[in-house]
Amino acid sequence: MEKNIVASQIKAGNRLIDISNEDKILFPKSKITKGDIIDYYLKAADILVPFTKDRPLTVRRFPNGIHKDNFYQKNTPEYYPDWIDRIPVEKSDKSVIEYLNCKNAATLVYMANQACIELHPWLSQLPNLNNPNKLIFDLDPSTTNFDLVRETALVIKDAFEEHGLAAFAMTTGSTGLHVVAPLKPLVNFDHVRDFAKYLADELVSQNPKHLTTEIRIERRGKRLFLDYLRNSWSATSASPYGVRAKESAPVATPIFWEEVKSKKLTSQKYNIKTVLKKLESDGDPWKNFNKNRVKLKV
DNA sequence: GTCAACA
DNA sequence: TGTTGACAACGCAAC
DNA sequence: GTTGCG
Ligand SMILES: [Mn+2]
Ligand SMILES: [Mn+2]
């Protein structure tokens, strides 16, 4: 008797994507399979793809599950299909990285089948790769004190608004939060990063006991790290609606500021089983993200 | 996860 | 035809 | 020039 090895296929957009090993368990404790991740990304594509389209994308792949060897992938292998779009970017040594452009549901599903769990896009977008069109304050706690993260996010929201920036909040699905401001892509990464560092240092000076911009973990102590370095050339950060490689498959989730005020909030509050239901029932907290792009003033 | 090299 | 091994990141800041 | 970091 011949074994049935006919690969299954999934329709994404107007393409049929070959799927392999959909029952392979990638999250052993929570028993989540590669098929579950593919299914999530297919359903999330409409809300997710606008955050990855036309941005160089680094992906993090876990072919043998989240507790086994994994790797970041920047270059897109030659053997990926022609219809997968690439964004060439010159490195400092003049060699070129062919970054993936995750511009449609088919690409997202193809990558999910590659055991790609995490998505880390750039902060800039074609045709302005040199100039970020968002600014991110990445809040990385050194302890489990999430109240400090929430309260600091609210302080940053006020600071952004004092500088004419709109502020949007997101759980990262790991330990912290992001506060994000949409920008017009008018100035380069160094400029935006310098502004972020200036503002971060300002906040640290107002609360030096609990906040820090120290890069060395050892020097942070128990303070909350204000990671302004996300706003650097070629730096990436977790994509909205992207899955994190942690048990239960938490999802980086745009949230309302009212949620940030709640003690019940955690970084991993939403996951692949809950995030799209939340979006459906509560609406899109970042609905106006693209309507609030402003020029950064120093 | 995929491919090239090899038994 | 089946198995094995190689391969899949990099820029910035601190030291 | 190397190491730590995300
Ligand atoms: Mn973070
Ligand atoms: Mn960080």
mmCIF file of C-alpha atoms (C1' of nucleotides) and ligand atoms in Angstrom:
data_model
loop_
_atom_site.group_PDB
_atom_site.id
_atom_site.type_symbol
_atom_site.label_atom_id
_atom_site.label_comp_id
_atom_site.label_asym_id
_atom_site.label_seq_id
_atom_site.Cartn_x
_atom_site.Cartn_y
_atom_site.Cartn_z
ATOM 1 C CA MET A 1 0.000 0.000 0.000
ATOM 2 C CA GLU A 2 1.389 3.344 -1.039
ATOM 3 C CA LYS A 3 1.617 5.932 1.684
ATOM 4 C CA ASN A 4 -0.468 9.007 1.042
ATOM 5 C CA ILE A 5 2.180 11.718 0.846
ATOM 6 C CA VAL A 6 0.188 14.171 -1.237
ATOM 7 C CA ALA A 7 1.019 17.527 0.284
ATOM 8 C CA SER A 8 -1.965 19.563 1.344
ATOM 9 C CA GLN A 9 -2.507 23.025 -0.029
ATOM 10 C CA ILE A 10 -4.027 26.218 1.305
ATOM 11 C CA LYS A 11 -5.558 28.991 -0.742
ATOM 12 C CA ALA A 12 -4.221 32.414 0.212
ATOM 13 C CA GLY A 13 -5.291 35.308 -1.931
ATOM 14 C CA ASN A 14 -5.461 33.767 -5.385
ATOM 15 C CA ARG A 15 -2.581 31.367 -4.847
ATOM 16 C CA LEU A 16 -2.399 27.748 -3.703
ATOM 17 C CA ILE A 17 0.424 27.250 -1.206
ATOM 18 C CA ASP A 18 1.893 23.785 -0.588
ATOM 19 C CA ILE A 19 1.798 22.901 3.082
ATOM 20 C CA SER A 20 3.980 20.272 4.759
ATOM 21 C CA ASN A 21 3.959 18.746 8.247
ATOM 22 C CA GLU A 22 0.927 20.685 9.377
ATOM 23 C CA ASP A 23 0.539 18.429 12.412
ATOM 24 C CA LYS A 24 4.100 18.977 13.622
ATOM 25 C CA ILE A 25 3.977 20.348 17.148
ATOM 26 C CA LEU A 26 5.980 23.574 17.429
ATOM 27 C CA PHE A 27 4.746 24.594 20.900
ATOM 28 C CA PRO A 28 4.946 21.332 22.898
ATOM 29 C CA LYS A 29 3.436 22.458 26.199
ATOM 30 C CA SER A 30 0.486 24.233 24.573
ATOM 31 C CA LYS A 31 0.275 21.603 21.784
ATOM 32 C CA ILE A 32 0.205 24.179 18.997
ATOM 33 C CA THR A 33 1.087 22.857 15.555
ATOM 34 C CA LYS A 34 2.578 24.405 12.452
ATOM 35 C CA GLY A 35 -0.901 24.130 10.939
ATOM 36 C CA ASP A 36 -2.283 26.266 13.773
ATOM 37 C CA ILE A 37 0.292 28.976 13.000
ATOM 38 C CA ILE A 38 -0.484 28.811 9.280
ATOM 39 C CA ASP A 39 -4.185 29.048 10.044
ATOM 40 C CA TYR A 40 -3.658 32.047 12.316
ATOM 41 C CA TYR A 41 -1.517 33.943 9.822
ATOM 42 C CA LEU A 42 -4.010 33.275 7.019
ATOM 43 C CA LYS A 43 -6.841 34.694 9.108
ATOM 44 C CA ALA A 44 -4.731 37.606 10.381
ATOM 45 C CA ALA A 45 -3.412 38.557 6.949
ATOM 46 C CA ASP A 46 -5.865 41.386 6.261
ATOM 47 C CA ILE A 47 -5.008 43.227 9.477
ATOM 48 C CA LEU A 48 -1.316 42.201 9.596
ATOM 49 C CA VAL A 49 0.033 42.646 6.068
ATOM 50 C CA PRO A 50 -0.317 46.462 6.094
ATOM 51 C CA PHE A 51 2.369 46.429 8.835
ATOM 52 C CA THR A 52 4.864 44.321 6.846
ATOM 53 C CA LYS A 53 4.173 45.362 3.249
ATOM 54 C CA ASP A 54 7.096 47.157 1.587
ATOM 55 C CA ARG A 55 9.286 46.908 4.695
ATOM 56 C CA PRO A 56 12.471 44.817 4.758
ATOM 57 C CA LEU A 57 11.555 41.842 6.944
ATOM 58 C CA THR A 58 13.689 39.692 9.215
ATOM 59 C CA VAL A 59 11.951 36.455 10.151
ATOM 60 C CA ARG A 60 12.727 34.046 12.975
ATOM 61 C CA ARG A 61 12.259 30.386 12.138
ATOM 62 C CA PHE A 62 11.787 27.365 14.417
ATOM 63 C CA PRO A 63 11.649 24.249 12.204
ATOM 64 C CA ASN A 64 11.951 21.938 15.218
ATOM 65 C CA GLY A 65 9.782 23.812 17.691
ATOM 66 C CA ILE A 66 10.200 26.851 19.929
ATOM 67 C CA HIS A 67 12.472 25.114 22.445
ATOM 68 C CA LYS A 68 14.952 23.865 19.816
ATOM 69 C CA ASP A 69 17.518 25.573 17.615
ATOM 70 C CA ASN A 70 16.220 28.612 15.788
ATOM 71 C CA PHE A 71 17.638 31.273 13.516
ATOM 72 C CA TYR A 72 16.984 34.726 12.144
ATOM 73 C CA GLN A 73 16.653 34.946 8.367
ATOM 74 C CA LYS A 74 17.300 38.212 6.580
ATOM 75 C CA ASN A 75 18.302 37.066 3.121
ATOM 76 C CA THR A 76 15.613 35.372 1.036
ATOM 77 C CA PRO A 77 16.896 32.048 -0.337
ATOM 78 C CA GLU A 78 17.165 31.742 -4.136
ATOM 79 C CA TYR A 79 14.954 28.675 -4.052
ATOM 80 C CA TYR A 80 11.924 30.557 -2.687
ATOM 81 C CA PRO A 81 9.309 31.095 -5.444
ATOM 82 C CA ASP A 82 9.655 33.976 -7.907
ATOM 83 C CA TRP A 83 6.350 35.461 -6.757
ATOM 84 C CA ILE A 84 7.868 36.129 -3.312
ATOM 85 C CA ASP A 85 8.962 39.760 -3.557
ATOM 86 C CA ARG A 86 12.414 40.841 -2.378
ATOM 87 C CA ILE A 87 13.710 44.223 -1.193
ATOM 88 C CA PRO A 88 17.449 44.582 -1.871
ATOM 89 C CA VAL A 89 19.334 46.563 0.774
ATOM 90 C CA GLU A 90 23.028 47.389 0.628
ATOM 91 C CA LYS A 91 25.028 46.603 3.761
ATOM 92 C CA SER A 92 27.839 48.744 5.131
ATOM 93 C CA ASP A 93 30.344 46.481 3.344
ATOM 94 C CA LYS A 94 28.455 47.077 0.056
ATOM 95 C CA SER A 95 27.136 43.519 -0.212
ATOM 96 C CA VAL A 96 23.382 43.239 -0.700
ATOM 97 C CA ILE A 97 20.739 41.513 1.436
ATOM 98 C CA GLU A 98 17.612 40.457 -0.451
ATOM 99 C CA TYR A 99 15.074 40.997 2.316
ATOM 100 C CA LEU A 100 11.651 39.424 2.076
ATOM 101 C CA ASN A 101 8.731 41.736 1.290
ATOM 102 C CA CYS A 102 5.703 40.241 3.042
ATOM 103 C CA LYS A 103 3.181 42.104 0.911
ATOM 104 C CA ASN A 104 0.269 39.681 0.744
ATOM 105 C CA ALA A 105 -1.464 36.760 2.441
ATOM 106 C CA ALA A 106 0.216 34.213 0.179
ATOM 107 C CA THR A 107 3.688 35.287 1.286
ATOM 108 C CA LEU A 108 2.638 35.189 4.934
ATOM 109 C CA VAL A 109 1.271 31.664 4.586
ATOM 110 C CA TYR A 110 4.347 30.522 2.640
ATOM 111 C CA MET A 111 6.571 31.806 5.459
ATOM 112 C CA ALA A 112 4.410 30.156 8.121
ATOM 113 C CA ASN A 113 4.968 26.859 6.324
ATOM 114 C CA GLN A 114 8.696 27.584 6.591
ATOM 115 C CA ALA A 115 8.200 27.404 10.368
ATOM 116 C CA CYS A 116 8.578 31.132 10.520
ATOM 117 C CA ILE A 117 6.958 32.160 13.784
ATOM 118 C CA GLU A 118 8.236 35.690 14.447
ATOM 119 C CA LEU A 119 8.110 38.693 12.104
ATOM 120 C CA HIS A 120 10.512 41.615 12.607
ATOM 121 C CA PRO A 121 10.002 44.382 10.044
ATOM 122 C CA TRP A 122 11.979 47.590 9.615
ATOM 123 C CA LEU A 123 10.598 50.941 10.740
ATOM 124 C CA SER A 124 10.934 52.379 7.228
ATOM 125 C CA GLN A 125 8.907 51.530 4.144
ATOM 126 C CA LEU A 126 9.410 51.752 0.383
ATOM 127 C CA PRO A 127 10.024 54.099 -1.315
ATOM 128 C CA ASN A 128 11.737 55.795 1.665
ATOM 129 C CA LEU A 129 13.940 53.103 3.177
ATOM 130 C CA ASN A 130 16.289 55.665 4.711
ATOM 131 C CA ASN A 131 13.558 57.477 6.622
ATOM 132 C CA PRO A 132 11.447 55.658 9.225
ATOM 133 C CA ASN A 133 7.691 56.261 9.131
ATOM 134 C CA LYS A 134 7.232 55.314 12.742
ATOM 135 C CA LEU A 135 9.024 55.886 16.024
ATOM 136 C CA ILE A 136 8.989 53.134 18.652
ATOM 137 C CA PHE A 137 9.586 53.314 22.376
ATOM 138 C CA ASP A 138 10.259 49.722 23.349
ATOM 139 C CA LEU A 139 9.703 49.153 27.059
ATOM 140 C CA ASP A 140 11.763 46.201 28.298
ATOM 141 C CA PRO A 141 11.251 45.485 32.012
ATOM 142 C CA SER A 142 14.042 43.973 34.121
ATOM 143 C CA THR A 143 11.543 42.564 36.608
ATOM 144 C CA THR A 144 7.986 41.247 36.563
ATOM 145 C CA ASN A 145 6.650 44.621 37.731
ATOM 146 C CA PHE A 146 4.219 45.273 34.883
ATOM 147 C CA ASP A 147 2.605 48.217 36.705
ATOM 148 C CA LEU A 148 5.814 50.139 36.039
ATOM 149 C CA VAL A 149 5.592 49.289 32.333
ATOM 150 C CA ARG A 150 1.960 50.411 32.088
ATOM 151 C CA GLU A 151 2.514 53.630 34.019
ATOM 152 C CA THR A 152 5.599 54.497 31.993
ATOM 153 C CA ALA A 153 3.733 53.863 28.740
ATOM 154 C CA LEU A 154 1.143 56.430 29.837
ATOM 155 C CA VAL A 155 3.893 58.932 30.665
ATOM 156 C CA ILE A 156 5.403 58.395 27.219
ATOM 157 C CA LYS A 157 1.986 58.928 25.619
ATOM 158 C CA ASP A 158 1.804 62.357 27.266
ATOM 159 C CA ALA A 159 5.372 63.168 26.243
ATOM 160 C CA PHE A 160 4.652 62.180 22.642
ATOM 161 C CA GLU A 161 1.563 64.360 22.549
ATOM 162 C CA GLU A 162 3.494 67.318 23.962
ATOM 163 C CA HIS A 163 5.782 66.939 20.960
ATOM 164 C CA GLY A 164 2.858 66.775 18.521
ATOM 165 C CA LEU A 165 3.104 63.018 18.068
ATOM 166 C CA ALA A 166 0.161 60.609 18.204
ATOM 167 C CA ALA A 167 0.744 57.643 20.518
ATOM 168 C CA PHE A 168 -0.408 54.048 19.968
ATOM 169 C CA ALA A 169 0.096 51.146 22.384
ATOM 170 C CA MET A 170 0.851 47.495 21.729
ATOM 171 C CA THR A 171 1.590 44.427 23.808
ATOM 172 C CA THR A 172 4.703 42.712 22.457
ATOM 173 C CA GLY A 173 3.642 39.190 23.429
ATOM 174 C CA SER A 174 6.797 38.815 25.464
ATOM 175 C CA THR A 175 7.495 40.925 28.556
ATOM 176 C CA GLY A 176 6.866 44.555 27.653
ATOM 177 C CA LEU A 177 4.934 47.109 25.668
ATOM 178 C CA HIS A 178 5.584 49.325 22.653
ATOM 179 C CA VAL A 179 4.500 52.944 22.382
ATOM 180 C CA VAL A 180 4.475 53.865 18.709
ATOM 181 C CA ALA A 181 4.170 57.198 16.882
ATOM 182 C CA PRO A 182 3.425 57.330 13.145
ATOM 183 C CA LEU A 183 5.777 59.687 11.299
ATOM 184 C CA LYS A 184 6.024 61.275 7.926
ATOM 185 C CA PRO A 185 9.218 59.782 6.478
ATOM 186 C CA LEU A 186 11.045 63.105 6.297
ATOM 187 C CA VAL A 187 14.185 62.499 8.357
ATOM 188 C CA ASN A 188 16.659 59.623 8.576
ATOM 189 C CA PHE A 189 17.150 56.925 11.207
ATOM 190 C CA ASP A 190 19.977 58.708 13.020
ATOM 191 C CA HIS A 191 17.757 61.746 13.440
ATOM 192 C CA VAL A 192 14.759 59.782 14.764
ATOM 193 C CA ARG A 193 16.959 57.672 17.032
ATOM 194 C CA ASP A 194 18.659 60.747 18.442
ATOM 195 C CA PHE A 195 15.253 62.250 19.197
ATOM 196 C CA ALA A 196 14.129 59.010 20.891
ATOM 197 C CA LYS A 197 17.297 58.946 23.005
ATOM 198 C CA TYR A 198 16.887 62.590 23.949
ATOM 199 C CA LEU A 199 13.289 61.996 25.046
ATOM 200 C CA ALA A 200 14.174 58.756 26.829
ATOM 201 C CA ASP A 201 16.955 60.450 28.781
ATOM 202 C CA GLU A 202 14.525 63.231 29.676
ATOM 203 C CA LEU A 203 12.115 60.671 31.150
ATOM 204 C CA VAL A 204 14.939 58.903 32.974
ATOM 205 C CA SER A 205 15.952 62.183 34.607
ATOM 206 C CA GLN A 206 12.380 62.543 35.898
ATOM 207 C CA ASN A 207 12.337 59.029 37.355
ATOM 208 C CA PRO A 208 15.936 57.786 37.649
ATOM 209 C CA LYS A 209 15.057 55.218 40.284
ATOM 210 C CA HIS A 210 12.787 53.218 37.956
ATOM 211 C CA LEU A 211 13.876 54.027 34.372
ATOM 212 C CA THR A 212 17.118 53.632 32.438
ATOM 213 C CA THR A 213 18.647 53.813 28.961
ATOM 214 C CA GLU A 214 21.648 51.649 29.957
ATOM 215 C CA ILE A 215 22.430 49.152 27.218
ATOM 216 C CA ARG A 216 24.328 46.776 29.490
ATOM 217 C CA ILE A 217 21.843 44.529 31.335
ATOM 218 C CA GLU A 218 24.166 44.423 34.322
ATOM 219 C CA ARG A 219 23.916 48.195 34.683
ATOM 220 C CA ARG A 220 20.117 48.328 34.529
ATOM 221 C CA GLY A 221 19.465 46.757 37.883
ATOM 222 C CA LYS A 222 15.715 46.458 38.364
ATOM 223 C CA ARG A 223 14.949 49.507 36.243
ATOM 224 C CA LEU A 224 12.766 49.567 33.126
ATOM 225 C CA PHE A 225 14.877 49.810 29.967
ATOM 226 C CA LEU A 226 13.686 52.448 27.494
ATOM 227 C CA ASP A 227 14.993 50.825 24.310
ATOM 228 C CA TYR A 228 15.416 53.763 21.927
ATOM 229 C CA LEU A 229 17.757 51.691 19.727
ATOM 230 C CA ARG A 230 14.803 50.162 17.891
ATOM 231 C CA ASN A 231 14.885 53.419 15.911
ATOM 232 C CA SER A 232 18.220 52.640 14.252
ATOM 233 C CA TRP A 233 19.128 51.835 10.677
ATOM 234 C CA SER A 234 18.424 48.134 9.920
ATOM 235 C CA ALA A 235 16.956 47.608 13.384
ATOM 236 C CA THR A 236 13.659 45.739 13.644
ATOM 237 C CA SER A 237 10.887 45.254 16.143
ATOM 238 C CA ALA A 238 8.092 42.767 16.612
ATOM 239 C CA SER A 239 5.339 43.229 14.023
ATOM 240 C CA PRO A 240 1.807 44.078 15.115
ATOM 241 C CA TYR A 241 -0.238 40.849 15.014
ATOM 242 C CA GLY A 242 2.946 38.781 14.779
ATOM 243 C CA VAL A 243 3.241 35.595 16.846
ATOM 244 C CA ARG A 244 5.969 35.240 19.490
ATOM 245 C CA ALA A 245 7.851 31.994 20.056
ATOM 246 C CA LYS A 246 6.578 31.451 23.591
ATOM 247 C CA GLU A 247 4.221 28.796 24.910
ATOM 248 C CA SER A 248 0.543 29.557 24.106
ATOM 249 C CA ALA A 249 1.685 31.526 21.031
ATOM 250 C CA PRO A 250 1.165 35.064 22.316
ATOM 251 C CA VAL A 251 0.590 37.778 19.711
ATOM 252 C CA ALA A 252 1.923 41.338 19.626
ATOM 253 C CA THR A 253 -1.400 43.137 19.898
ATOM 254 C CA PRO A 254 -2.419 46.762 19.300
ATOM 255 C CA ILE A 255 -4.508 47.838 22.293
ATOM 256 C CA PHE A 256 -6.573 50.791 23.495
ATOM 257 C CA TRP A 257 -5.090 53.205 26.020
ATOM 258 C CA GLU A 258 -7.895 52.294 28.405
ATOM 259 C CA GLU A 259 -6.441 48.780 28.487
ATOM 260 C CA VAL A 260 -3.059 50.188 29.472
ATOM 261 C CA LYS A 261 -4.737 51.689 32.530
ATOM 262 C CA SER A 262 -5.949 48.267 33.665
ATOM 263 C CA LYS A 263 -4.016 46.176 36.177
ATOM 264 C CA LYS A 264 -5.164 43.128 34.243
ATOM 265 C CA LEU A 265 -2.981 43.920 31.255
ATOM 266 C CA THR A 266 0.063 41.740 30.576
ATOM 267 C CA SER A 267 2.397 41.543 27.615
ATOM 268 C CA GLN A 268 1.094 38.095 26.729
ATOM 269 C CA LYS A 269 -2.581 38.888 27.321
ATOM 270 C CA TYR A 270 -3.545 38.004 23.737
ATOM 271 C CA ASN A 271 -2.560 34.958 21.706
ATOM 272 C CA ILE A 272 -3.429 33.234 18.426
ATOM 273 C CA LYS A 273 -6.650 31.897 19.910
ATOM 274 C CA THR A 274 -7.935 35.209 21.256
ATOM 275 C CA VAL A 275 -6.508 38.161 19.359
ATOM 276 C CA LEU A 276 -8.801 38.101 16.329
ATOM 277 C CA LYS A 277 -11.869 37.685 18.547
ATOM 278 C CA LYS A 278 -10.774 40.742 20.514
ATOM 279 C CA LEU A 279 -10.292 42.684 17.289
ATOM 280 C CA GLU A 280 -13.722 41.620 16.072
ATOM 281 C CA SER A 281 -15.519 42.506 19.297
ATOM 282 C CA ASP A 282 -13.654 45.659 20.391
ATOM 283 C CA GLY A 283 -12.613 47.168 17.055
ATOM 284 C CA ASP A 284 -9.206 48.224 15.755
ATOM 285 C CA PRO A 285 -7.325 50.350 18.317
ATOM 286 C CA TRP A 286 -4.927 51.541 15.591
ATOM 287 C CA LYS A 287 -7.662 52.390 13.076
ATOM 288 C CA ASN A 288 -6.314 55.922 12.680
ATOM 289 C CA PHE A 289 -2.604 55.029 12.702
ATOM 290 C CA ASN A 290 -1.995 56.197 9.135
ATOM 291 C CA LYS A 291 -4.079 59.353 9.548
ATOM 292 C CA ASN A 292 -1.804 60.681 12.266
ATOM 293 C CA ARG A 293 1.535 60.841 10.495
ATOM 294 C CA VAL A 294 3.321 64.028 11.476
ATOM 295 C CA LYS A 295 6.634 65.703 10.927
ATOM 296 C CA LEU A 296 9.076 65.101 13.760
ATOM 297 C CA LYS A 297 10.196 68.337 15.406
ATOM 298 C CA VAL A 298 13.341 68.581 17.480
ATOM 299 C "C1'" DG B 1 12.826 23.436 5.836
ATOM 300 C "C1'" DT B 2 15.497 22.686 1.758
ATOM 301 C "C1'" DC B 3 19.256 21.438 -0.952
ATOM 302 C "C1'" DA B 4 23.695 19.275 -2.564
ATOM 303 C "C1'" DA B 5 26.695 15.585 -1.905
ATOM 304 C "C1'" DC B 6 27.288 10.888 -1.180
ATOM 305 C "C1'" DA B 7 26.580 5.663 -0.178
ATOM 306 C "C1'" DT C 1 16.515 6.184 -3.328
ATOM 307 C "C1'" DG C 2 17.632 7.324 1.396
ATOM 308 C "C1'" DT C 3 20.736 9.608 4.605
ATOM 309 C "C1'" DT C 4 23.763 13.260 6.294
ATOM 310 C "C1'" DG C 5 25.517 17.749 6.937
ATOM 311 C "C1'" DA C 6 25.513 22.623 5.938
ATOM 312 C "C1'" DC C 7 23.016 26.493 6.072
ATOM 313 C "C1'" DA C 8 19.621 30.117 7.223
ATOM 314 C "C1'" DA C 9 21.876 37.963 10.965
ATOM 315 C "C1'" DC C 10 23.723 42.230 11.662
ATOM 316 C "C1'" DG C 11 24.353 47.207 13.323
ATOM 317 C "C1'" DC C 12 25.168 49.943 17.281
ATOM 318 C "C1'" DA C 13 27.287 51.169 21.652
ATOM 319 C "C1'" DA C 14 30.234 49.955 25.346
ATOM 320 C "C1'" DC C 15 34.431 48.175 26.884
ATOM 321 C "C1'" DG D 1 39.159 45.092 17.869
ATOM 322 C "C1'" DT D 2 35.945 42.537 20.580
ATOM 323 C "C1'" DT D 3 31.778 41.778 23.269
ATOM 324 C "C1'" DG D 4 26.962 42.459 24.653
ATOM 325 C "C1'" DC D 5 22.613 43.383 23.116
ATOM 326 C "C1'" DG D 6 17.988 43.246 20.777
HETATM 327 MN MN MN E 1 10.814 44.809 23.803
HETATM 328 MN MN MN E 2 14.170 45.943 23.181
#
